[in-house]
Amino acid sequence: MNQRVVYTRGGSPAEVLTVIEEPEPAAPKRGQVLVRTTAFPVHPGDLHTIGAYPGEAADPVTPGIEATGVVEAIGPETHVAPGVEVGGRVTVFPQSGSWSQWFMADAEAVVAVPKELPDEVAAQMLANPLTAVMLRREAQEHAAFGYDGFLVQTAAGSSVGRLVTGVSQFHNFALINIVRSERGAAELRKRFPDVPVVSTEHLGWAEEVRKAASGRPVSVVLDAIGGNMAGNLVDLLAPGGKLVSYGMIAEEPISVHASTLVSKSLTLRGKNIISGWPSETSPERRASDIATAKQIALALTDQFDVAATYRLGELADAVEHAVRPGKVGTVLVRP
């Protein structure tokens, strides 16, 4: 039998998610790969999608966009990526409905896992590293960034934030990290002692960011929070700067007066790895990005923290842990 996580209406994930049993999937068709899941991450974005689901679903919906597992079968006449073979370990992204013991994946979303990576890292190998690659590109392609501008990021202690820091160090980007608490700042300083960290726990945090920049311009801000925080970050940007919003932690809207945008010629841009990356990149660039994501996973393996691992029967605990304040690392589920 196959156990699959489903929901039929939007709401609190802990309340609307349930696990059903059904027969194992049939043989894959052309263009499909059957994967037996060994672990999947509970991304905050997964939970936001469940909470925002409109109305009632005609059929049960299975959440999830990423998982790692073993290839059980490949459809006839199906082109797969190098290294993908029956019995081989793979990670799948973006693949809707991956919270299941078995699932049928689109062949183009299946990527072979390097043998050096354990399942705990393989389960996080694509979504977060590709987000870091996407954000790096947004910074690097902004003309105002140049060689003297600073890059600032919020939620720097998150799984994505730590990878952005590692990537920024590799590319010699001048970076200032922002976190919510002094405790989180202390932890991040241990991991990256050469990168300034500012805690918004202090009322004068914005001035601390300016001091860390030492008079150099803040050219690009990567923001995972939104709301009032984003408005404050806009004030930090130098003329010609850009704010990239890629998260929705804050519930209130971003409030920015038009005069600020106009007088400073600022750019506000939203990015979404789930919909934006597949649709906005060419096949060649996607292949290059995936190769880079693998390199990030191999080079920064110690930054792929696992907050906790749960079984399917502990799903309610897993989704609660995934959004717990102060959580370090990604929550995983092993079916």
Coordinates of C-alpha atoms in Angstrom, one line a residue:
M1 CA 0.0 0.0 0.0
N2 CA 1.0 3.6 -0.5
Q3 CA 0.6 6.2 2.2
R4 CA -0.1 9.7 0.9
V5 CA -0.6 13.1 2.6
V6 CA -3.7 15.0 1.4
Y7 CA -6.0 17.9 2.1
T8 CA -9.3 18.9 0.6
R9 CA -9.6 22.5 1.8
G10 CA -7.4 25.3 2.9
G11 CA -6.7 26.0 6.6
S12 CA -4.2 25.3 9.3
P13 CA -2.0 22.5 7.9
A14 CA -2.0 20.7 11.3
E15 CA -5.9 20.6 11.0
V16 CA -6.5 19.9 7.3
L17 CA -3.7 17.5 6.5
T18 CA -4.4 13.8 6.7
V19 CA -2.7 10.5 5.6
I20 CA -4.6 8.1 3.4
E21 CA -3.8 4.6 2.2
E22 CA -4.2 3.5 -1.4
P23 CA -2.7 1.0 -3.8
E24 CA 0.9 1.6 -5.0
P25 CA 1.1 3.5 -8.3
A26 CA 0.9 1.7 -11.6
A27 CA 3.9 1.5 -14.0
P28 CA 5.1 4.9 -15.2
K29 CA 4.1 6.1 -18.7
R30 CA 6.3 7.8 -21.2
G31 CA 7.9 10.9 -19.6
Q32 CA 7.4 9.6 -16.1
V33 CA 9.6 8.2 -13.4
L34 CA 8.3 6.2 -10.4
V35 CA 10.1 7.2 -7.2
R36 CA 10.0 5.5 -3.8
T37 CA 10.4 8.4 -1.2
T38 CA 13.0 8.1 1.5
A39 CA 12.6 11.7 2.8
F40 CA 10.9 15.0 2.0
P41 CA 11.3 18.5 3.5
V42 CA 8.5 20.5 5.0
H43 CA 9.2 23.9 3.5
P44 CA 7.3 26.9 4.9
G45 CA 6.1 27.7 1.4
D46 CA 4.4 24.3 1.3
L47 CA 2.4 25.2 4.4
H48 CA 1.6 28.7 3.0
T49 CA 0.1 27.0 -0.1
I50 CA -2.1 24.8 2.1
G51 CA -3.3 27.7 4.2
A52 CA -4.1 29.8 1.2
Y53 CA -5.9 27.1 -0.8
P54 CA -9.3 28.5 -2.0
G55 CA -12.5 26.7 -1.2
E56 CA -13.0 22.9 -1.3
A57 CA -11.0 20.6 -3.6
A58 CA -12.9 18.2 -5.9
D59 CA -10.2 15.6 -5.3
P60 CA -7.7 15.2 -2.4
V61 CA -4.6 17.4 -3.0
T62 CA -1.1 16.2 -2.1
P63 CA 1.3 18.9 -1.0
G64 CA 5.0 19.1 -1.5
I65 CA 7.5 20.3 -4.2
E66 CA 10.7 18.4 -3.3
A67 CA 11.7 14.9 -2.2
T68 CA 14.5 12.4 -2.3
G69 CA 14.2 8.8 -3.0
V70 CA 15.0 5.8 -5.2
V71 CA 13.9 5.2 -8.8
E72 CA 11.7 2.2 -9.0
A73 CA 10.8 2.4 -12.7
I74 CA 11.2 4.6 -15.7
G75 CA 8.6 5.0 -18.4
P76 CA 9.2 3.6 -21.9
E77 CA 11.1 5.9 -24.3
T78 CA 11.7 8.4 -21.5
H79 CA 14.7 10.7 -21.6
V80 CA 16.2 11.2 -18.1
A81 CA 19.1 13.3 -16.8
P82 CA 22.5 11.8 -16.6
G83 CA 22.9 9.3 -13.7
V84 CA 19.1 8.7 -13.3
E85 CA 18.6 5.0 -13.4
V86 CA 16.4 2.3 -11.8
G87 CA 17.7 1.7 -8.3
G88 CA 19.6 5.0 -8.2
R89 CA 19.1 7.8 -5.7
V90 CA 17.4 10.9 -7.0
T91 CA 16.0 14.2 -5.8
V92 CA 12.9 15.7 -7.5
F93 CA 12.1 19.4 -7.9
P94 CA 9.8 21.1 -8.7
Q95 CA 7.3 18.2 -8.3
S96 CA 3.8 18.7 -7.0
G97 CA 2.5 16.0 -4.8
S98 CA 5.8 14.7 -3.4
W99 CA 4.5 14.1 0.2
S100 CA 3.9 10.4 -0.5
Q101 CA 5.6 7.1 0.0
W102 CA 5.6 6.6 -3.8
F103 CA 4.9 9.2 -6.4
M104 CA 5.0 9.6 -10.2
A105 CA 7.5 12.3 -11.2
D106 CA 7.9 14.2 -14.4
A107 CA 11.2 13.0 -15.9
E108 CA 12.5 16.5 -16.4
A109 CA 12.2 17.2 -12.7
V110 CA 14.3 14.2 -11.6
V111 CA 18.0 14.8 -10.7
A112 CA 20.6 12.2 -9.7
V113 CA 22.0 12.6 -6.2
P114 CA 25.8 12.6 -5.8
K115 CA 26.9 9.5 -3.9
E116 CA 28.7 11.7 -1.3
L117 CA 25.4 13.3 -0.1
P118 CA 23.3 11.6 2.6
D119 CA 19.5 11.6 2.3
E120 CA 19.3 14.4 4.9
V121 CA 21.1 16.7 2.5
A122 CA 19.7 15.2 -0.7
A123 CA 16.2 16.0 0.5
Q124 CA 17.2 19.7 0.5
M125 CA 19.5 19.6 -2.5
L126 CA 17.5 21.7 -5.0
A127 CA 14.8 24.1 -3.7
N128 CA 17.0 26.0 -1.2
P129 CA 20.2 26.0 -3.3
L130 CA 18.3 27.0 -6.4
T131 CA 16.7 29.9 -4.4
A132 CA 20.2 31.0 -3.4
V133 CA 21.3 30.8 -7.1
M134 CA 18.3 32.8 -8.2
L135 CA 18.9 35.5 -5.5
R136 CA 22.6 35.7 -6.4
R137 CA 21.7 36.3 -10.0
E138 CA 19.2 39.0 -9.0
A139 CA 22.1 40.8 -7.1
Q140 CA 24.8 40.2 -9.7
E141 CA 22.7 41.4 -12.6
H142 CA 21.7 44.7 -11.0
A143 CA 23.8 47.4 -12.5
A144 CA 24.0 49.5 -9.3
F145 CA 25.5 46.6 -7.4
G146 CA 29.0 47.1 -8.9
Y147 CA 32.1 46.4 -6.9
D148 CA 31.6 48.8 -4.0
G149 CA 27.9 48.1 -3.1
F150 CA 26.8 46.0 -0.2
L151 CA 24.3 43.2 -0.3
V152 CA 21.9 43.0 2.7
Q153 CA 19.7 40.0 3.5
T154 CA 17.0 39.3 6.1
A155 CA 16.2 35.9 7.7
A156 CA 20.0 35.3 7.3
G157 CA 19.9 32.4 9.8
S158 CA 17.3 30.4 7.7
S159 CA 18.3 27.5 5.5
V160 CA 18.3 29.7 2.4
G161 CA 20.0 32.6 4.2
R162 CA 23.0 30.5 5.3
L163 CA 23.4 29.3 1.7
V164 CA 23.2 32.8 0.4
T165 CA 26.0 33.7 2.8
G166 CA 28.1 30.8 1.6
V167 CA 27.6 31.7 -2.0
S168 CA 28.3 35.4 -1.4
Q169 CA 31.6 34.5 0.3
F170 CA 32.5 32.4 -2.7
H171 CA 31.8 35.3 -5.1
N172 CA 33.4 37.9 -2.8
F173 CA 30.1 39.8 -2.3
A174 CA 30.1 42.4 0.5
L175 CA 27.3 41.1 2.6
I176 CA 25.5 42.2 5.8
N177 CA 23.2 39.7 7.5
I178 CA 20.0 40.6 9.4
V179 CA 18.4 38.3 11.9
R180 CA 15.6 38.7 14.5
S181 CA 17.4 38.0 17.7
E182 CA 20.8 38.5 19.3
R183 CA 20.9 34.7 20.0
G184 CA 20.5 34.1 16.2
A185 CA 23.1 36.6 15.5
A186 CA 25.6 34.9 17.8
E187 CA 25.0 31.6 16.1
L188 CA 25.5 33.1 12.7
R189 CA 28.7 34.8 13.7
K190 CA 30.1 31.4 14.7
R191 CA 29.3 30.0 11.3
F192 CA 30.5 33.0 9.3
P193 CA 32.8 35.0 11.5
D194 CA 33.8 37.4 8.7
V195 CA 30.3 38.5 7.8
P196 CA 28.7 41.3 9.8
V197 CA 25.4 40.4 11.5
V198 CA 22.8 42.8 12.8
S199 CA 19.8 41.8 15.1
T200 CA 16.5 43.6 14.8
E201 CA 16.1 43.0 18.5
H202 CA 17.9 46.3 18.9
L203 CA 15.8 49.4 18.2
G204 CA 18.7 51.0 16.4
W205 CA 19.3 48.1 14.0
A206 CA 19.0 50.2 10.8
E207 CA 21.8 52.5 12.0
E208 CA 23.9 49.4 12.8
V209 CA 23.5 48.3 9.2
R210 CA 24.7 51.7 8.0
K211 CA 27.6 51.5 10.3
A212 CA 28.5 48.0 9.1
A213 CA 28.4 49.3 5.5
S214 CA 31.1 52.0 6.5
G215 CA 29.7 54.6 4.1
R216 CA 29.5 52.3 1.1
P217 CA 26.1 52.1 -0.6
V218 CA 23.5 49.4 0.2
S219 CA 22.7 48.4 -3.4
V220 CA 20.6 45.3 -3.1
V221 CA 18.4 43.9 -0.3
L222 CA 17.2 40.3 -0.4
D223 CA 14.1 40.1 1.8
A224 CA 12.2 37.0 3.0
I225 CA 10.0 38.8 5.5
G226 CA 8.0 41.6 3.7
G227 CA 5.5 43.9 5.6
N228 CA 6.9 46.7 7.7
M229 CA 10.4 45.2 7.6
A230 CA 10.5 45.7 3.8
G231 CA 9.5 49.3 4.2
N232 CA 12.4 49.9 6.6
L233 CA 14.8 48.2 4.2
V234 CA 13.8 50.4 1.4
D235 CA 15.0 53.4 3.5
L236 CA 18.4 51.7 3.7
L237 CA 18.8 51.4 -0.1
A238 CA 21.1 53.8 -1.9
P239 CA 19.8 55.6 -5.0
G240 CA 19.3 53.2 -7.8
G241 CA 19.1 50.2 -5.4
K242 CA 16.8 47.2 -5.6
L243 CA 14.8 45.2 -3.1
V244 CA 14.1 41.6 -4.0
S245 CA 11.1 40.1 -2.1
Y246 CA 11.1 36.3 -2.0
G247 CA 9.2 35.5 1.2
M248 CA 6.0 36.3 3.0
I249 CA 6.7 35.8 6.7
A250 CA 5.0 39.1 7.7
E251 CA 1.2 39.2 7.3
E252 CA 0.8 42.9 6.8
P253 CA 1.4 44.5 3.3
I254 CA 4.6 46.3 2.3
S255 CA 4.0 50.0 2.7
V256 CA 6.3 52.3 0.7
H257 CA 5.4 55.9 -0.3
A258 CA 5.8 56.6 -4.0
S259 CA 8.0 59.6 -3.3
T260 CA 10.7 57.2 -1.9
L261 CA 10.7 55.1 -5.0
V262 CA 10.7 58.0 -7.4
S263 CA 13.2 60.2 -5.6
K264 CA 15.7 57.3 -5.2
S265 CA 14.9 55.5 -8.5
L266 CA 14.4 52.2 -6.7
T267 CA 13.4 48.8 -8.0
L268 CA 11.1 46.5 -6.2
R269 CA 11.0 42.9 -7.5
G270 CA 9.3 39.7 -6.4
K271 CA 10.8 36.3 -7.0
N272 CA 9.3 32.8 -6.6
I273 CA 11.5 29.7 -7.0
I274 CA 8.5 27.4 -7.6
S275 CA 6.9 29.3 -10.5
G276 CA 9.6 31.8 -11.5
W277 CA 12.6 29.6 -11.9
P278 CA 11.2 26.9 -14.3
S279 CA 9.3 29.5 -16.4
E280 CA 11.9 32.2 -16.6
T281 CA 15.0 30.2 -17.4
S282 CA 16.0 28.4 -20.5
P283 CA 16.7 24.6 -20.5
E284 CA 20.4 25.3 -20.7
R285 CA 20.3 27.7 -17.7
R286 CA 18.2 25.3 -15.7
A287 CA 20.8 22.6 -16.3
S288 CA 23.5 25.0 -15.3
D289 CA 21.6 26.0 -12.2
I290 CA 21.0 22.4 -11.1
A291 CA 24.8 21.7 -11.5
T292 CA 25.5 24.7 -9.4
A293 CA 22.9 23.6 -6.8
K294 CA 24.8 20.2 -6.5
Q295 CA 28.1 22.1 -6.1
I296 CA 26.6 24.1 -3.3
A297 CA 25.3 21.0 -1.6
L298 CA 28.7 19.4 -1.8
A299 CA 30.7 22.5 -0.7
L300 CA 28.3 23.7 2.1
T301 CA 27.1 20.3 3.4
D302 CA 27.5 21.5 7.0
Q303 CA 24.9 24.3 6.3
F304 CA 22.1 21.8 5.5
D305 CA 21.0 21.5 9.1
V306 CA 18.1 19.2 9.9
A307 CA 15.9 20.6 12.7
A308 CA 14.2 17.3 13.3
T309 CA 13.0 14.1 11.5
Y310 CA 9.5 12.8 11.8
R311 CA 7.4 9.8 10.5
L312 CA 4.2 10.3 8.5
G313 CA 2.2 9.4 11.7
E314 CA 3.8 12.5 13.3
L315 CA 2.9 14.9 10.5
A316 CA 1.0 17.4 12.8
D317 CA 4.2 17.7 14.9
A318 CA 6.3 18.1 11.8
V319 CA 4.3 21.0 10.3
E320 CA 4.2 22.7 13.7
H321 CA 7.9 22.4 14.0
A322 CA 8.5 23.8 10.5
V323 CA 7.2 27.2 11.5
R324 CA 8.4 27.3 15.1
P325 CA 10.2 30.5 16.0
G326 CA 14.0 30.1 16.4
K327 CA 14.0 26.8 14.4
V328 CA 17.4 26.1 12.9
G329 CA 17.5 23.8 9.8
T330 CA 14.8 22.1 7.8
V331 CA 12.2 19.7 9.1
L332 CA 12.2 16.3 7.3
V333 CA 9.7 13.5 7.1
R334 CA 10.7 9.9 6.4
P335 CA 7.7 8.0 5.1

